[in-house]
CSV table of C-alpha atoms in Angstrom, one decimal:
chain,number,residue,atom,x,y,z
H,1,MET,CA,-159.9,-198.9,100.9
H,2,THR,CA,-163.0,-200.5,99.3
H,3,TYR,CA,-164.0,-200.3,95.7
H,4,ASP,CA,-167.0,-198.0,96.7
H,5,GLN,CA,-164.6,-195.7,98.6
H,6,LEU,CA,-162.0,-195.6,95.8
H,7,MET,CA,-164.7,-194.7,93.2
H,8,ALA,CA,-166.2,-192.1,95.3
H,9,ASP,CA,-162.8,-190.5,95.8
H,10,GLY,CA,-162.1,-190.6,92.1
H,11,THR,CA,-165.5,-189.1,91.4
H,12,ALA,CA,-164.8,-186.1,93.7
H,13,ARG,CA,-161.4,-185.5,92.2
H,14,LEU,CA,-162.7,-185.5,88.7
H,15,LYS,CA,-165.5,-183.2,89.6
H,16,GLY,CA,-163.0,-180.9,91.0
H,17,ALA,CA,-161.1,-181.0,87.7
H,18,GLY,CA,-164.1,-180.0,85.8
H,19,ILE,CA,-165.0,-183.4,84.3
H,20,VAL,CA,-168.7,-183.4,83.5
H,21,ASN,CA,-169.3,-187.2,83.7
H,22,ALA,CA,-167.1,-187.7,86.8
H,23,ARG,CA,-168.7,-190.7,88.3
H,24,LEU,CA,-169.0,-192.5,85.0
H,25,GLU,CA,-165.4,-191.9,84.1
H,26,SER,CA,-164.3,-192.9,87.6
H,27,ARG,CA,-166.0,-196.2,87.2
H,28,TRP,CA,-164.4,-196.7,83.7
H,29,LEU,CA,-161.0,-196.1,85.1
H,30,LEU,CA,-161.6,-198.5,88.0
H,31,ALA,CA,-162.9,-201.1,85.8
H,32,HIS,CA,-159.9,-200.7,83.5
H,33,VAL,CA,-157.2,-201.1,86.1
H,34,SER,CA,-159.0,-203.8,88.0
H,35,GLY,CA,-160.1,-205.9,85.1
H,36,CYS,CA,-163.6,-206.0,86.4
H,37,GLN,CA,-166.9,-205.5,84.5
H,38,HIS,CA,-169.0,-202.5,85.7
H,39,SER,CA,-171.5,-204.9,87.2
H,40,GLU,CA,-168.6,-206.6,89.1
H,41,LEU,CA,-167.7,-203.2,90.8
H,42,ILE,CA,-171.1,-203.0,92.2
H,43,SER,CA,-171.1,-206.4,93.7
H,44,ARG,CA,-167.6,-206.0,95.0
H,45,GLY,CA,-168.3,-202.6,96.3
H,46,SER,CA,-167.5,-203.3,100.0
H,47,ASP,CA,-164.4,-205.5,99.1
H,48,GLN,CA,-160.9,-204.3,99.9
H,49,VAL,CA,-159.0,-203.2,96.8
H,50,PRO,CA,-155.4,-204.6,96.3
H,51,GLU,CA,-152.7,-202.0,96.6
H,52,GLN,CA,-151.5,-202.6,93.0
H,53,THR,CA,-155.0,-201.7,91.8
H,54,ILE,CA,-155.1,-198.6,94.0
H,55,ALA,CA,-151.8,-197.3,92.6
H,56,ALA,CA,-152.8,-198.0,89.0
H,57,PHE,CA,-156.2,-196.3,89.5
H,58,LEU,CA,-154.5,-193.2,91.1
H,59,ASP,CA,-152.1,-193.0,88.2
H,60,ARG,CA,-154.9,-192.9,85.6
H,61,LEU,CA,-157.0,-190.7,87.7
H,62,SER,CA,-154.2,-188.1,87.9
H,63,ARG,CA,-153.8,-188.3,84.1
H,64,ARG,CA,-157.5,-187.6,83.6
H,65,GLU,CA,-157.4,-184.7,86.2
H,66,GLY,CA,-154.9,-183.2,83.8
H,67,ARG,CA,-157.5,-183.5,81.1
H,68,GLU,CA,-155.7,-186.2,79.1
H,69,PRO,CA,-158.4,-187.8,77.0
H,70,MET,CA,-160.1,-190.9,78.4
H,71,GLN,CA,-159.5,-192.7,75.1
H,72,HIS,CA,-155.7,-192.2,75.5
H,73,ILE,CA,-155.7,-193.4,79.1
H,74,LEU,CA,-157.7,-196.6,78.3
H,75,GLY,CA,-155.8,-197.0,75.0
H,76,THR,CA,-158.7,-198.0,72.9
H,77,THR,CA,-162.1,-196.5,71.8
H,78,GLU,CA,-165.0,-197.8,69.9
H,79,PHE,CA,-166.2,-196.3,66.5
H,80,TYR,CA,-168.9,-197.7,64.3
H,81,GLY,CA,-168.9,-201.0,66.2
H,82,LEU,CA,-165.2,-201.6,66.0
H,83,GLU,CA,-162.5,-201.2,68.6
H,84,PHE,CA,-159.5,-198.9,67.6
H,85,LEU,CA,-156.3,-198.2,69.3
H,86,SER,CA,-156.3,-194.6,70.3
H,87,ASP,CA,-153.4,-192.4,71.4
H,88,ALA,CA,-151.6,-189.1,70.7
H,89,ARG,CA,-150.5,-190.2,67.3
H,90,ALA,CA,-153.8,-189.3,65.6
H,91,LEU,CA,-157.2,-187.6,66.1
H,92,ILE,CA,-159.5,-189.6,68.4
H,93,PRO,CA,-162.3,-191.2,66.5
H,94,ARG,CA,-165.6,-189.6,67.6
H,95,PRO,CA,-169.2,-190.5,67.4
H,96,ASP,CA,-170.0,-187.5,65.3
H,97,SER,CA,-167.9,-189.0,62.5
H,98,GLU,CA,-170.1,-192.0,62.2
H,99,ILE,CA,-172.7,-190.1,60.1
H,100,VAL,CA,-169.7,-189.6,57.6
H,101,VAL,CA,-169.4,-193.3,57.3
H,102,GLU,CA,-173.1,-193.7,56.8
H,103,THR,CA,-173.0,-191.2,54.0
H,104,ALA,CA,-170.2,-192.9,52.3
H,105,LEU,CA,-171.7,-196.4,52.6
H,106,GLU,CA,-174.7,-195.1,50.7
H,107,CYS,CA,-172.4,-194.2,47.8
H,108,ILE,CA,-171.1,-197.7,47.2
H,109,SER,CA,-172.8,-201.0,46.8
H,110,ARG,CA,-172.3,-204.0,49.1
H,111,GLU,CA,-172.5,-206.2,46.1
H,112,GLN,CA,-169.9,-204.7,43.8
H,113,PRO,CA,-166.1,-204.3,44.1
H,114,ALA,CA,-165.0,-200.8,44.8
H,115,PHE,CA,-161.8,-198.8,45.5
H,116,ILE,CA,-162.0,-196.4,48.5
H,117,ALA,CA,-159.5,-193.8,49.4
H,118,ASP,CA,-159.3,-192.0,52.8
H,119,LEU,CA,-157.3,-188.7,52.6
H,120,GLY,CA,-155.7,-187.8,55.9
H,121,MET,CA,-156.7,-191.1,57.4
H,122,GLY,CA,-155.3,-190.5,61.0
H,123,SER,CA,-156.4,-193.5,63.1
H,124,GLY,CA,-157.8,-195.3,60.1
H,125,CYS,CA,-161.3,-195.3,61.5
H,126,LEU,CA,-163.2,-194.1,58.5
H,127,LEU,CA,-161.4,-196.5,56.1
H,128,ALA,CA,-161.7,-199.4,58.5
H,129,ALA,CA,-165.4,-198.8,59.1
H,130,LEU,CA,-166.1,-198.7,55.4
H,131,LEU,CA,-164.1,-201.9,54.5
H,132,ALA,CA,-165.7,-203.8,57.4
H,133,ASN,CA,-169.2,-203.0,55.9
H,134,ARG,CA,-168.2,-203.5,52.2
H,135,PRO,CA,-166.4,-206.9,52.1
H,136,LEU,CA,-165.8,-206.6,48.3
H,137,ALA,CA,-164.1,-203.2,48.7
H,138,ARG,CA,-160.3,-202.4,48.9
H,139,GLY,CA,-158.9,-199.2,50.2
H,140,GLU,CA,-156.0,-197.0,50.6
H,141,GLY,CA,-155.4,-194.4,53.2
H,142,VAL,CA,-153.3,-191.4,52.6
H,143,GLU,CA,-151.5,-189.9,55.6
H,144,ALA,CA,-148.7,-187.3,55.8
H,145,SER,CA,-147.8,-188.1,59.5
H,146,ASP,CA,-145.6,-191.1,59.9
H,147,ALA,CA,-146.9,-191.5,63.5
H,148,ALA,CA,-150.6,-191.4,62.4
H,149,ALA,CA,-149.9,-193.7,59.4
H,150,THR,CA,-148.3,-196.3,61.8
H,151,LEU,CA,-151.3,-196.2,64.1
H,152,ALA,CA,-153.6,-196.6,61.2
H,153,GLY,CA,-151.6,-199.6,60.0
H,154,GLU,CA,-151.8,-201.2,63.4
H,155,ASN,CA,-155.7,-200.7,63.5
H,156,LEU,CA,-156.2,-202.2,60.1
H,157,THR,CA,-154.1,-205.2,61.0
H,158,ARG,CA,-155.8,-205.9,64.3
H,159,LEU,CA,-159.2,-205.6,62.7
H,160,GLY,CA,-158.2,-208.1,60.0
H,161,LEU,CA,-158.3,-205.6,57.1
H,162,ALA,CA,-154.7,-205.3,56.1
H,163,ASP,CA,-155.1,-207.7,53.3
H,164,ARG,CA,-157.7,-205.3,51.5
H,165,SER,CA,-155.8,-202.0,52.4
H,166,LEU,CA,-152.8,-200.0,51.8
H,167,VAL,CA,-151.3,-197.0,53.7
H,168,HIS,CA,-149.7,-194.3,51.6
H,169,ARG,CA,-147.2,-192.3,53.7
H,170,GLY,CA,-147.3,-188.8,52.2
H,171,SER,CA,-149.5,-185.9,51.3
H,172,TRP,CA,-152.6,-186.2,49.1
H,173,THR,CA,-150.9,-183.7,46.8
H,174,GLY,CA,-148.4,-186.4,45.9
H,175,TRP,CA,-150.9,-189.3,45.8
H,176,GLN,CA,-151.3,-190.8,42.3
H,177,ASN,CA,-154.5,-192.8,42.5
H,178,TRP,CA,-157.1,-190.2,42.2
H,179,ALA,CA,-158.5,-191.6,38.9
H,180,GLU,CA,-158.8,-195.1,40.4
H,181,ALA,CA,-161.1,-194.3,43.4
H,182,ASP,CA,-164.9,-195.0,43.3
H,183,LEU,CA,-165.1,-193.1,46.7
H,184,ILE,CA,-162.9,-190.6,48.4
H,185,ILE,CA,-163.6,-189.8,51.9
H,186,SER,CA,-161.8,-187.3,54.2
H,187,ASN,CA,-162.1,-185.8,57.6
H,188,PRO,CA,-159.5,-183.0,57.0
H,189,PRO,CA,-158.4,-180.3,59.5
H,190,TYR,CA,-161.2,-177.8,59.6
H,191,ILE,CA,-160.9,-175.6,62.6
H,192,ALA,CA,-160.1,-172.0,61.9
H,193,SER,CA,-156.7,-171.2,63.3
H,194,ALA,CA,-157.9,-168.4,65.6
H,195,GLU,CA,-160.5,-170.8,67.2
H,196,ILE,CA,-157.9,-173.5,68.3
H,197,GLU,CA,-157.2,-171.7,71.6
H,198,GLY,CA,-160.9,-172.0,72.5
H,199,LEU,CA,-161.1,-175.7,72.1
H,200,MET,CA,-161.5,-178.1,75.1
H,201,PRO,CA,-158.1,-179.1,76.7
H,202,GLU,CA,-158.6,-182.7,75.7
H,203,VAL,CA,-158.6,-181.6,72.0
H,204,ARG,CA,-156.3,-178.6,72.1
H,205,GLU,CA,-153.5,-180.2,74.1
H,206,TYR,CA,-153.7,-183.8,73.0
H,207,ASP,CA,-154.9,-184.0,69.4
H,208,PRO,CA,-152.3,-183.5,66.7
H,209,MET,CA,-152.4,-179.8,65.6
H,210,SER,CA,-152.0,-181.0,62.0
H,211,ALA,CA,-155.4,-182.7,62.3
H,212,LEU,CA,-157.2,-179.6,63.6
H,213,ASP,CA,-155.8,-176.4,62.1
H,214,GLY,CA,-157.6,-175.7,58.8
H,215,GLY,CA,-156.1,-172.4,58.2
H,216,LYS,CA,-157.5,-168.8,58.6
H,217,ASP,CA,-161.1,-169.8,57.7
H,218,GLY,CA,-160.9,-173.5,58.3
H,219,LEU,CA,-161.3,-174.3,54.6
H,220,ASP,CA,-157.7,-174.7,53.4
H,221,ALA,CA,-157.8,-178.5,53.1
H,222,TYR,CA,-161.2,-178.5,51.4
H,223,ARG,CA,-159.9,-176.1,48.8
H,224,GLU,CA,-156.9,-178.3,48.1
H,225,ILE,CA,-158.7,-181.6,48.0
H,226,ILE,CA,-161.6,-180.3,45.9
H,227,GLY,CA,-159.2,-178.7,43.4
H,228,LEU,CA,-157.2,-181.9,43.0
H,229,ALA,CA,-160.4,-184.0,42.9
H,230,ALA,CA,-162.0,-181.9,40.1
H,231,GLN,CA,-158.8,-182.5,38.0
H,232,GLY,CA,-158.1,-186.1,38.8
H,233,MET,CA,-161.1,-188.1,40.0
H,234,LYS,CA,-162.9,-190.4,37.8
H,235,GLN,CA,-166.2,-189.6,36.5
H,236,GLY,CA,-169.1,-190.8,38.4
H,237,ALA,CA,-167.0,-191.2,41.6
H,238,TRP,CA,-168.1,-189.7,45.0
H,239,LEU,CA,-166.3,-187.4,47.3
H,240,VAL,CA,-167.4,-187.4,50.9
H,241,PHE,CA,-166.2,-185.0,53.6
H,242,GLU,CA,-166.7,-184.4,57.3
H,243,ILE,CA,-167.3,-180.8,57.9
H,244,GLY,CA,-167.6,-178.3,60.8
H,245,PHE,CA,-171.1,-177.4,62.1
H,246,ASP,CA,-171.0,-174.1,60.3
H,247,GLN,CA,-169.3,-175.1,57.0
H,248,LYS,CA,-172.1,-176.5,54.9
H,249,GLU,CA,-172.6,-173.4,52.7
H,250,ALA,CA,-169.0,-172.8,52.2
H,251,VAL,CA,-167.9,-176.3,51.3
H,252,SER,CA,-171.0,-176.8,49.2
H,253,ALA,CA,-170.0,-173.7,47.2
H,254,LEU,CA,-166.6,-175.0,46.7
H,255,LEU,CA,-167.9,-178.2,45.4
H,256,ASP,CA,-170.4,-176.5,43.1
H,257,GLN,CA,-167.8,-174.1,41.7
H,258,ALA,CA,-165.5,-177.1,41.0
H,259,GLY,CA,-168.3,-178.8,38.9
H,260,PHE,CA,-169.4,-181.5,41.3
H,261,ASP,CA,-173.1,-182.3,41.4
H,262,GLU,CA,-175.6,-184.3,43.6
H,263,ILE,CA,-174.3,-182.3,46.6
H,264,THR,CA,-176.0,-183.4,49.8
H,265,CYS,CA,-175.5,-182.7,53.5
H,266,ARG,CA,-176.5,-184.8,56.5
H,267,LYS,CA,-176.6,-183.9,60.2
H,268,ASP,CA,-175.0,-185.7,63.1
H,269,LEU,CA,-176.9,-187.0,66.2
H,270,GLY,CA,-176.5,-183.6,67.8
H,271,GLY,CA,-178.4,-181.9,64.9
H,272,ASN,CA,-175.3,-180.3,63.5
H,273,ASP,CA,-174.3,-180.3,59.8
H,274,ARG,CA,-171.5,-183.0,59.6
H,275,SER,CA,-171.1,-184.7,56.3
H,276,ILE,CA,-171.3,-183.5,52.6
H,277,ALA,CA,-171.3,-185.9,49.6
H,278,ALA,CA,-170.9,-184.9,46.0
H,279,LYS,CA,-170.4,-186.7,42.7
H,280,ARG,CA,-168.1,-186.0,39.9
H,281,PRO,CA,-170.4,-185.9,36.9
H,282,ILE,CA,-170.2,-188.1,33.9
H,283,VAL,CA,-169.9,-186.0,30.8
């Protein structure tokens, strides 16, 4: 079988499984198992594929047909210009979250030291992106899942950020450094419980449920974090959240009621409300 034939067969199978970008994903999988660049696949299109490569491709193809996320199959994904390990231990870093990083970076100076905390850090992508772009900053991630905390630690280490970061294994309710942080960032679970069943299989069946389910109205984590932050954050510090596309008004109201000011919201590349920043006032 040639590379062209194998990729065509893969494309047909992925289309049959309901994968929208079937040809592109077939090419990704073939490039991954063959060790070829995408341009090489074109030039080698009529070459015969080694049996070992065919077997590896069909294995990955079968996994993708079952709607396992591409990021899990490849083992890595890119986020904010950095490469992260990605597997079932934590929520997959997604492009929509990059606007949350942009929002947070505007809250802290590149020229001054800062302490950043990431609540529910998952893969560590938010904290790592911030530390990579603020070389004088140090950070601490808070993660209740041991599996996710381990993955975050692996990512921080492979990105060369372990010397400026810590991973606190436990809930943010037991975390003690609220008053030290200049910036607290969080992408908490925010999907309403009744909406979980309607999510795409790649999300519903493979992302950790603890990273998705935000309770009856999707706001449980926001209420908890904002309540703790209102009591324990230092004055003048910033709180930055990722939010669901329809949660701007609700989360803004929670922040306002808790006494935060300078509340701003930004949209992602799809035009959906995605990040909220608020400041604990200096009184």
